[in-house]
Coordinates of C-alpha atoms and ligand atoms in Angstrom, one line a residue:
X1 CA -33.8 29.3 16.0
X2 CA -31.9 28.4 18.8
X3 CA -27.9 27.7 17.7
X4 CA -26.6 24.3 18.7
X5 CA -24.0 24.1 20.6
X6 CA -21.0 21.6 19.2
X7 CA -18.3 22.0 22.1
X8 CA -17.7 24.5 24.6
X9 CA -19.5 27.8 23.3
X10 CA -18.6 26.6 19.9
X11 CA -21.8 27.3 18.3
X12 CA -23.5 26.0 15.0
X13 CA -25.0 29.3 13.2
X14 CA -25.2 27.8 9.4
X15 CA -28.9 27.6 7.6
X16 CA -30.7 24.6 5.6
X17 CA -31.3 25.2 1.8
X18 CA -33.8 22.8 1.0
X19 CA -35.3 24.0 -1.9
X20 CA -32.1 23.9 -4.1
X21 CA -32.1 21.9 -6.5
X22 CA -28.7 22.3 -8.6
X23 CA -25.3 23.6 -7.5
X24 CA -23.1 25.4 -9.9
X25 CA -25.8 25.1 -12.2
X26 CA -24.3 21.9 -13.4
X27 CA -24.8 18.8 -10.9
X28 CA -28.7 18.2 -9.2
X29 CA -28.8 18.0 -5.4
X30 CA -30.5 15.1 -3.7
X31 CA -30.9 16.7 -0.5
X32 CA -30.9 20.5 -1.0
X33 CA -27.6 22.1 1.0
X34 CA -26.7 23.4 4.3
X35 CA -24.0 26.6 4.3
X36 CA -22.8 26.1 7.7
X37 CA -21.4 29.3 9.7
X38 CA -20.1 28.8 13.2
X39 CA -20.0 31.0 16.0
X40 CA -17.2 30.3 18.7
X41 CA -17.1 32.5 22.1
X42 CA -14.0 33.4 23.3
X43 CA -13.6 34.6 27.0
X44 CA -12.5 38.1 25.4
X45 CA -13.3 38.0 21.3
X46 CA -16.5 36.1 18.8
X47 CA -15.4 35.1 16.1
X48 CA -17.5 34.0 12.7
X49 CA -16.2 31.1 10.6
X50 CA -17.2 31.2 7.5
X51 CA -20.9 33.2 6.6
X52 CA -23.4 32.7 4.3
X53 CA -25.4 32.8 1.2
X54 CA -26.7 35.7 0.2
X55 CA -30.4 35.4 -0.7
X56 CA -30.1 34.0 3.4
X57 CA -27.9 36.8 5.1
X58 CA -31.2 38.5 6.5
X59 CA -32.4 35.5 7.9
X60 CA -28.9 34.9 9.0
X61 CA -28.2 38.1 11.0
X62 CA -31.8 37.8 12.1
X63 CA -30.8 34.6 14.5
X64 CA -27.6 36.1 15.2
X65 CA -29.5 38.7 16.9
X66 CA -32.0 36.0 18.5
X67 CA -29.2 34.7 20.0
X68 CA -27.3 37.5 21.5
X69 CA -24.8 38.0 19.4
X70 CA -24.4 41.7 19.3
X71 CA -20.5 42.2 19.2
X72 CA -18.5 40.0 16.6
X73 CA -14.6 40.7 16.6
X74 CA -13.4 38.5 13.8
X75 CA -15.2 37.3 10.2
X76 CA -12.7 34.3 9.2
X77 CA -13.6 34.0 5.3
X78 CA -12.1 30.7 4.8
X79 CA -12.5 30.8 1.0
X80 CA -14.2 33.4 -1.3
X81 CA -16.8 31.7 -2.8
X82 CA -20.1 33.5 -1.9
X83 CA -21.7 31.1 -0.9
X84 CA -19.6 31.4 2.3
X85 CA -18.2 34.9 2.0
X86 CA -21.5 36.8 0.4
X87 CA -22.8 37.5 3.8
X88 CA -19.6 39.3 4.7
X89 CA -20.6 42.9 3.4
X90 CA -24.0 42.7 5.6
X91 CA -22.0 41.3 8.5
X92 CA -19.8 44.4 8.3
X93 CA -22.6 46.9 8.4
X94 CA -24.4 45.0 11.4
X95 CA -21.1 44.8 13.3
X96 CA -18.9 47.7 12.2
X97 CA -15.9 46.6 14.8
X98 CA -15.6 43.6 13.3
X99 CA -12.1 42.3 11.0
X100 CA -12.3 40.0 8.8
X101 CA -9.6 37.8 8.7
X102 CA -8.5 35.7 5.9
X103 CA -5.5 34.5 3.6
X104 CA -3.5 37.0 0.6
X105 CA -5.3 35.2 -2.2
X106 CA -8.8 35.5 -0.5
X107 CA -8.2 38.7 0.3
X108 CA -8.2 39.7 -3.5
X109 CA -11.4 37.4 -4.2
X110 CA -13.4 39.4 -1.2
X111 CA -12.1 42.7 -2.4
X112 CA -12.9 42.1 -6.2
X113 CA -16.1 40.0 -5.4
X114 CA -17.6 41.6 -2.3
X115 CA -15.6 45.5 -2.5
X116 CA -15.3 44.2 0.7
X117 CA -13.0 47.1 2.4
X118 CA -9.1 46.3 2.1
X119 CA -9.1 48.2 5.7
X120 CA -11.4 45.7 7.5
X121 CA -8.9 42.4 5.9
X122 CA -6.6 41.2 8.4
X123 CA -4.3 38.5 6.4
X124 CA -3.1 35.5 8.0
X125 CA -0.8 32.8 6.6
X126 CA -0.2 29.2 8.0
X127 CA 0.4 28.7 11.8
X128 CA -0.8 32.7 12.5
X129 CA -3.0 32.3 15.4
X130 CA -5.2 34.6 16.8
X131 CA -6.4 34.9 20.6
X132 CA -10.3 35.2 21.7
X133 CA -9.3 34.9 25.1
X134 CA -9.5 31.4 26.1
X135 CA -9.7 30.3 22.4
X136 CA -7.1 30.2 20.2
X137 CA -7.9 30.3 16.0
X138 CA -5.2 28.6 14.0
X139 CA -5.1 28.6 10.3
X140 CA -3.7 26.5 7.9
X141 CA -3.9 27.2 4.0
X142 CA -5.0 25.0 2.3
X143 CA -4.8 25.5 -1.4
X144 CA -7.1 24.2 -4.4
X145 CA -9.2 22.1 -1.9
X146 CA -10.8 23.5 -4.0
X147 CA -10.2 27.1 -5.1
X148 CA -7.0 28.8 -4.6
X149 CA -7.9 30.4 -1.6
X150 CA -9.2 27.9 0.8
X151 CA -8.0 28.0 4.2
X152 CA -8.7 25.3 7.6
X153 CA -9.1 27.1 10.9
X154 CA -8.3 25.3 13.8
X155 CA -10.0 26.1 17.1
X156 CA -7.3 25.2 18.8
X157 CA -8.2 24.5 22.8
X158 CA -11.2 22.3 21.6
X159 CA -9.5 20.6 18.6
X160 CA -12.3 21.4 16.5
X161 CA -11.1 22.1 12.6
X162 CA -13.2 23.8 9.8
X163 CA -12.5 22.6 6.6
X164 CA -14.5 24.8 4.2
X165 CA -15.7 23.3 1.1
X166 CA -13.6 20.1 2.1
X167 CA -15.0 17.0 3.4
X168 CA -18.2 18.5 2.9
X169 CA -22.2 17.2 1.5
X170 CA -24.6 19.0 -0.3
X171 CA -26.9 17.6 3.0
X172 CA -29.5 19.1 5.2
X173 CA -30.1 18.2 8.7
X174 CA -31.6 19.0 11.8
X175 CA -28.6 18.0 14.2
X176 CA -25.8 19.2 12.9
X177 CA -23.9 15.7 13.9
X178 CA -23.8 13.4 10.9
X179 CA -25.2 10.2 11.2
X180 CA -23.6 7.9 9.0
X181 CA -25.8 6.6 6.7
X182 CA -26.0 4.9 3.2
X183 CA -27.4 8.9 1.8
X184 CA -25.0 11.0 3.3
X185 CA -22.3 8.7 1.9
X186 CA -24.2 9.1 -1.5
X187 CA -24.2 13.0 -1.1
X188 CA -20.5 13.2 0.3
X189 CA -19.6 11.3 -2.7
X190 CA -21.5 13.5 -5.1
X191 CA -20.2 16.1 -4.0
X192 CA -16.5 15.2 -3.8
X193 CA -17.4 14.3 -7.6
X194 CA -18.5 17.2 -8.7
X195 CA -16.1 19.5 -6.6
X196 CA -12.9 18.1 -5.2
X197 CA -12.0 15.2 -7.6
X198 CA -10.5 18.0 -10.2
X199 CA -8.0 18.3 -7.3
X200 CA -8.0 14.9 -6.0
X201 CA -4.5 14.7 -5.7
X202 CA -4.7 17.8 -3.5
X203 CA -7.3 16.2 -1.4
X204 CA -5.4 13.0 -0.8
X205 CA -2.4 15.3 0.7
X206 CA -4.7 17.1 2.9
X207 CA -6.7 14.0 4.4
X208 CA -3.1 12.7 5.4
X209 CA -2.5 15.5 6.7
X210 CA -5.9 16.1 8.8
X211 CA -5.1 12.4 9.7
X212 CA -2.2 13.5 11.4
X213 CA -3.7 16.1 13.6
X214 CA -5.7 13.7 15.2
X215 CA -8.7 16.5 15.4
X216 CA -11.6 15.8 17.4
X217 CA -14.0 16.8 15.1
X218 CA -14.8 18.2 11.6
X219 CA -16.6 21.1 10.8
X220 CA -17.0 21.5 6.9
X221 CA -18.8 24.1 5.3
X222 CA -21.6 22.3 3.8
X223 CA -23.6 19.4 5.2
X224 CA -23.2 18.0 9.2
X225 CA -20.4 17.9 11.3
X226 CA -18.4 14.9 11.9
X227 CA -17.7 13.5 15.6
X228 CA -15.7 10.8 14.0
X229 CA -13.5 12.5 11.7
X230 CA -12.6 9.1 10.4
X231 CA -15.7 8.4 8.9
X232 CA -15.4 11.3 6.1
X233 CA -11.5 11.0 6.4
X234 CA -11.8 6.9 5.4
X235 CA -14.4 7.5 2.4
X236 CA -11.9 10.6 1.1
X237 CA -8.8 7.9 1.0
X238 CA -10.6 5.4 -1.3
X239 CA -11.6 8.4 -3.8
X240 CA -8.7 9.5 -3.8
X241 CA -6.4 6.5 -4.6
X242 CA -4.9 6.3 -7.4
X243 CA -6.5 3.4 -8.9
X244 CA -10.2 2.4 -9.7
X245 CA -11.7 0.2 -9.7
X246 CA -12.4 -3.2 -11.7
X247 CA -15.2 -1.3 -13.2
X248 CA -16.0 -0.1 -16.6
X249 CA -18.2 2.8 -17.7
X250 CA -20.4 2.8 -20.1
X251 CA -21.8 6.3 -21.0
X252 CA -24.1 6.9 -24.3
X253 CA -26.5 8.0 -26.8
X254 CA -28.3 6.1 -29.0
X255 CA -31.1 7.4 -31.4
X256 CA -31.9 4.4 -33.0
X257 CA -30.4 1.7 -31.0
X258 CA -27.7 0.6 -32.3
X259 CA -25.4 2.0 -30.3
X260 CA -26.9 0.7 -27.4
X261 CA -27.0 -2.5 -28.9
X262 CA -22.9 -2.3 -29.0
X263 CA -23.1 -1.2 -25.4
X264 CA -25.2 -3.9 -24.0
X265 CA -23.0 -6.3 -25.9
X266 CA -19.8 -4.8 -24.0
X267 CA -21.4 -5.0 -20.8
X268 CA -22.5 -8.8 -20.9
X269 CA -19.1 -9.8 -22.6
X270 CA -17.5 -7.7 -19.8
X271 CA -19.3 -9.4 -16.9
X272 CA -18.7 -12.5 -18.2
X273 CA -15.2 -12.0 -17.8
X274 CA -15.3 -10.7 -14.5
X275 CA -15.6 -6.5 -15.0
X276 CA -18.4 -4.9 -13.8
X277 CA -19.9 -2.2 -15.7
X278 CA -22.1 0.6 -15.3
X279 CA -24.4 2.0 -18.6
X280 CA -25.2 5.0 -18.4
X281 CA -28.3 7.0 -20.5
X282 CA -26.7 9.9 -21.3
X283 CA -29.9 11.3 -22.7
X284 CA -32.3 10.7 -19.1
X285 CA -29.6 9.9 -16.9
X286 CA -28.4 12.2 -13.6
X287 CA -25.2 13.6 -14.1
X288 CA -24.6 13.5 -10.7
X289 CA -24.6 9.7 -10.9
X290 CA -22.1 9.8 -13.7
X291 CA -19.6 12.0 -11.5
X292 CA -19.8 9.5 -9.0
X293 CA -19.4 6.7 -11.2
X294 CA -15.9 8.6 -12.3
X295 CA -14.4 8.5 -9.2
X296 CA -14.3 4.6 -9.6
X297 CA -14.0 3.8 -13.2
X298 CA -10.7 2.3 -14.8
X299 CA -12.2 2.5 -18.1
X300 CA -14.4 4.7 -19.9
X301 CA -16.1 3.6 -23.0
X302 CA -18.3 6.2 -24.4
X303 CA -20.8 5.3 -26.6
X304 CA -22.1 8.1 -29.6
X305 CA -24.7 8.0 -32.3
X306 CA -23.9 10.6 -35.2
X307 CA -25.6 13.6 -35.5
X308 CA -24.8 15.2 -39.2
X309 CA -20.9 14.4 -39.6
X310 CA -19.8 14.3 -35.9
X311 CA -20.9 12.9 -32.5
X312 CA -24.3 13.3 -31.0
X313 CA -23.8 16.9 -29.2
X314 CA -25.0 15.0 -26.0
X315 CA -21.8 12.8 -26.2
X316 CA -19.7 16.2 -26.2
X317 CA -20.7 17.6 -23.7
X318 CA -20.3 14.3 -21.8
X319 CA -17.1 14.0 -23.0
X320 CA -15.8 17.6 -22.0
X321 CA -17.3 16.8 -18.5
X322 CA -15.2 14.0 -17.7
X323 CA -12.3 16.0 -19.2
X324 CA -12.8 18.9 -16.2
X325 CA -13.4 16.7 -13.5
X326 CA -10.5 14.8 -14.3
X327 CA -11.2 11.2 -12.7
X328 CA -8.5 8.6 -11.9
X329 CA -9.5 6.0 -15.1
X330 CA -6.9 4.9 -17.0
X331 CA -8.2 4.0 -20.0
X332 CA -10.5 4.7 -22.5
X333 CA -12.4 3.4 -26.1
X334 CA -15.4 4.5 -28.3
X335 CA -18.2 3.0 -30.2
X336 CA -20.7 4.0 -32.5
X337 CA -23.4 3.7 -35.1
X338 CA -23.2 6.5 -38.0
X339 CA -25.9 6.2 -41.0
X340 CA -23.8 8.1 -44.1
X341 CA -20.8 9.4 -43.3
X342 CA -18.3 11.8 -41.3
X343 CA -16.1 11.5 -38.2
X344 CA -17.7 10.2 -35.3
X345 CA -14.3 9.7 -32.6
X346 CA -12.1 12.4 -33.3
X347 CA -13.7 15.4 -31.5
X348 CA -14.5 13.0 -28.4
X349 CA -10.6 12.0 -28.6
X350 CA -9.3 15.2 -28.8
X351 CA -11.8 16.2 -25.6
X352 CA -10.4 13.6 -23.3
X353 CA -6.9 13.5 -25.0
X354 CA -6.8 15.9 -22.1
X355 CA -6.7 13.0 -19.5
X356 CA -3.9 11.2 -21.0
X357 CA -5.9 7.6 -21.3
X358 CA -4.4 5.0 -23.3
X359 CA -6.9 4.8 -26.4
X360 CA -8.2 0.9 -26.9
X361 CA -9.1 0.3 -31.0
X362 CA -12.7 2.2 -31.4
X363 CA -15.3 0.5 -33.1
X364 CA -17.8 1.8 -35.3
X365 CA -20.6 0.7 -38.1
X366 CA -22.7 2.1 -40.6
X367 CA -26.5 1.5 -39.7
X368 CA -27.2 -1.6 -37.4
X369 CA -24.0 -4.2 -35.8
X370 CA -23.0 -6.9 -38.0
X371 CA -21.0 -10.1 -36.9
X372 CA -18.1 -8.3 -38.1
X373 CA -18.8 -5.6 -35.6
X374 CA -19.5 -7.8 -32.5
X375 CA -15.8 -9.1 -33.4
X376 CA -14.0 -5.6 -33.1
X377 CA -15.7 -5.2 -29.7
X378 CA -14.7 -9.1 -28.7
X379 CA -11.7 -7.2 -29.7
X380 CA -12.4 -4.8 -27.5
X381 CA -13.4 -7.2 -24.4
X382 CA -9.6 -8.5 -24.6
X383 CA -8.1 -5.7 -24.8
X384 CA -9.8 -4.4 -21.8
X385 CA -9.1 -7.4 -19.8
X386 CA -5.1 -7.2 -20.7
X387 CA -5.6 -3.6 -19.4
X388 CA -7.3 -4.2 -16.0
X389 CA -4.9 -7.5 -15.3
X390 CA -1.8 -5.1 -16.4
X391 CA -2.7 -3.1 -13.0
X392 CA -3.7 -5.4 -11.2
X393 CA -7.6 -5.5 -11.1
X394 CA -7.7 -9.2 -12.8
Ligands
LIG1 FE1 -19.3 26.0 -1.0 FE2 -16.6 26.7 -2.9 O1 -18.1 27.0 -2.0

């Protein structure tokens, strides 16, 4: 395979994964994923940005050789996750010269994660440069974007900055220049849900700050690069305001209906007043669709059958996943059908306690919804609405 060239012997060197299906065994992929390395030839020194996956570094080094790249001076591990850094032991064996240059924290992560050599680690901090001749790598750290250790390079005389994990998409591709469309927004969106939103007030400093350096383009380490950084840059600013949207989520499980019944009852009372909503089947549902739904909800209403004498276990789980990928909503409420007995809200409270929402009045029945019920959630409907108006989404 022949590398693309992106700018001036700036080189793409990264590989498709399009038979995986799941990332961090927890969110499905759409597309597969791409684990994007980039080559960039200096008039004296090669450098590596970022590596690759393991179960990949043979057919990794394989094109490397293909195409000519038999001396590499510098390995820049911009973050210690494997997927990026795993190829770095191989790379060190097939080019024994080679440094590998990186941050303090990442340099513990390689060492503890790879036994990568603490001989071989060159450690930079922000604003070290290093020279390839007529190239110039600047670094920038750029912590919990989203581990600890992540670091930008800058390829300074051709303005081109890799961002890691940042700003990336769990996309394949066959030219490595993105071309906007209404999937790739999808997938960029997934995976800032899934990955960056736990730090999304983090991300919001760094697009400012990306903004600022007015780069040319942006070279993330999944997914295609961007010739208009703004494209990426623009989506990353409206998830990562600090308010939703006037939208309400609706996540539940019902095992005989009547849950649901109080759900679909919320929803059309909602519209009617001028909230959207979006149900969600916790049971058949993609949890990828739910992260992405997090990034915009103002409200979470999470909807629970009981199972013995406490939520359904599907609700939980549900529960403790909004809790880690701590979205921007505000607040929050329960409902729920229970046939004899037990607590159905208070593990689901204590869970997302965690977020700090303001609590609206749960409601829950024994058995099916009675006219008493549909009150509480009329209830429920106002009390909403006062929310939303109270920052300014009515
Ligand atoms: Fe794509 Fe944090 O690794």
């Amino acid at each position: 395979m022949k590398f693309q060239e992106i700018k001036n012997n700036v080189f793409y060197c990264g590989l498709n994964d399009t038979e995986r299906q799941i990332f961090d065994e927890l969110i499905p992929l759409e597309h597969g994923t791409s684990y994007n390395s980039y080559l960039v030839k200096g008039s004296e020194k090669i450098a590596i940005i970022d590596t690759m996956y393991p179960p990949f570094t043979s057919e990794y080094i394989k094109n490397l050789k293909e195409n000519g790249v038999n001396k590499v001076d510098y390995i820049i591990a911009n973050h210690g996750e494997q997927d990026h850094s795993g190829s770095i032991p191989a790379l060190l064996e097939e080019y024994p010269d080679a440094k590998v240059v990186t941050n303090a924290t990442c340099k513990g992560n390689l060492m503890s994660m790879l036994f990568v050599p603490e001989e071989k680690i060159i450690v930079v901090k922000t604003d070290d440069e290093i020279s390839l001749g007529n190239k110039t790598l600047k670094f920038i750290l750029a912590p919990n974007v989203h581990w600890p250790d992540t670091m930008f390079t800058l390829i300074k005389e051709d303005n081109l900055l890799c961002t890691c994990d940042f700003l990336g998409a769990h996309y394949t591709f066959e030219d490595v220049f993105a071309v906007p469309s209404e999937e790739l927004e999808k997938s960029a969106k997934r995976y800032y849900a899934e990955i960056m939103m736990p730090f999304r007030v983090m991300c919001k400093k760094y697009v400012q700050l990306i903004k600022d350096m007015k780069v040319d383009m942006i070279l993330p380490s999944h997914g295609p690069v961007h010739k208009d950084p703004n494209y990426i840059l623009d989506l990353y600013t409206d998830w990562t305001s600090d308010l939703g949207k006037n939208l309400v989520l609706l996540p539940y499980v019902s095992m005989y209906g009547s849950t649901e019944e109080m759900i679909d009852y919320l929803s059309n009372e909602l519209n009617k007043k001028g909230i959207n909503t979006l149900k969600y089947d916790i049971i058949t549902g993609d949890l990828g669709d739910l992260a992405m739904s997090l990034i915009d909800g103002t409200t979470i209403v999470l909807g629970t059958s009981m199972v013995l004498a406490g939520p359904h276990p599907a609700s939980v789980n549900i529960a403790y996943i909004a809790s880690v990928l701590k979205p921007k909503a505000k607040f929050a409420s329960f409902v729920g059908s229970y046939g004899w007995g037990g607590k159905l809200f208070d593990i689901l409270g204590e869970i997302l306690g965690k977020l700090r929402l303001d609590v609206i009045e749960p409601v829950q029945v024994k058995g099916k919804p009675t006219e008493e019920t549909f009150k509480q959630l009329d209830t429920m409907v106002e009390s909403i609405v006062e929310r939303h108006k109270s920052v300014g989404l009515l």
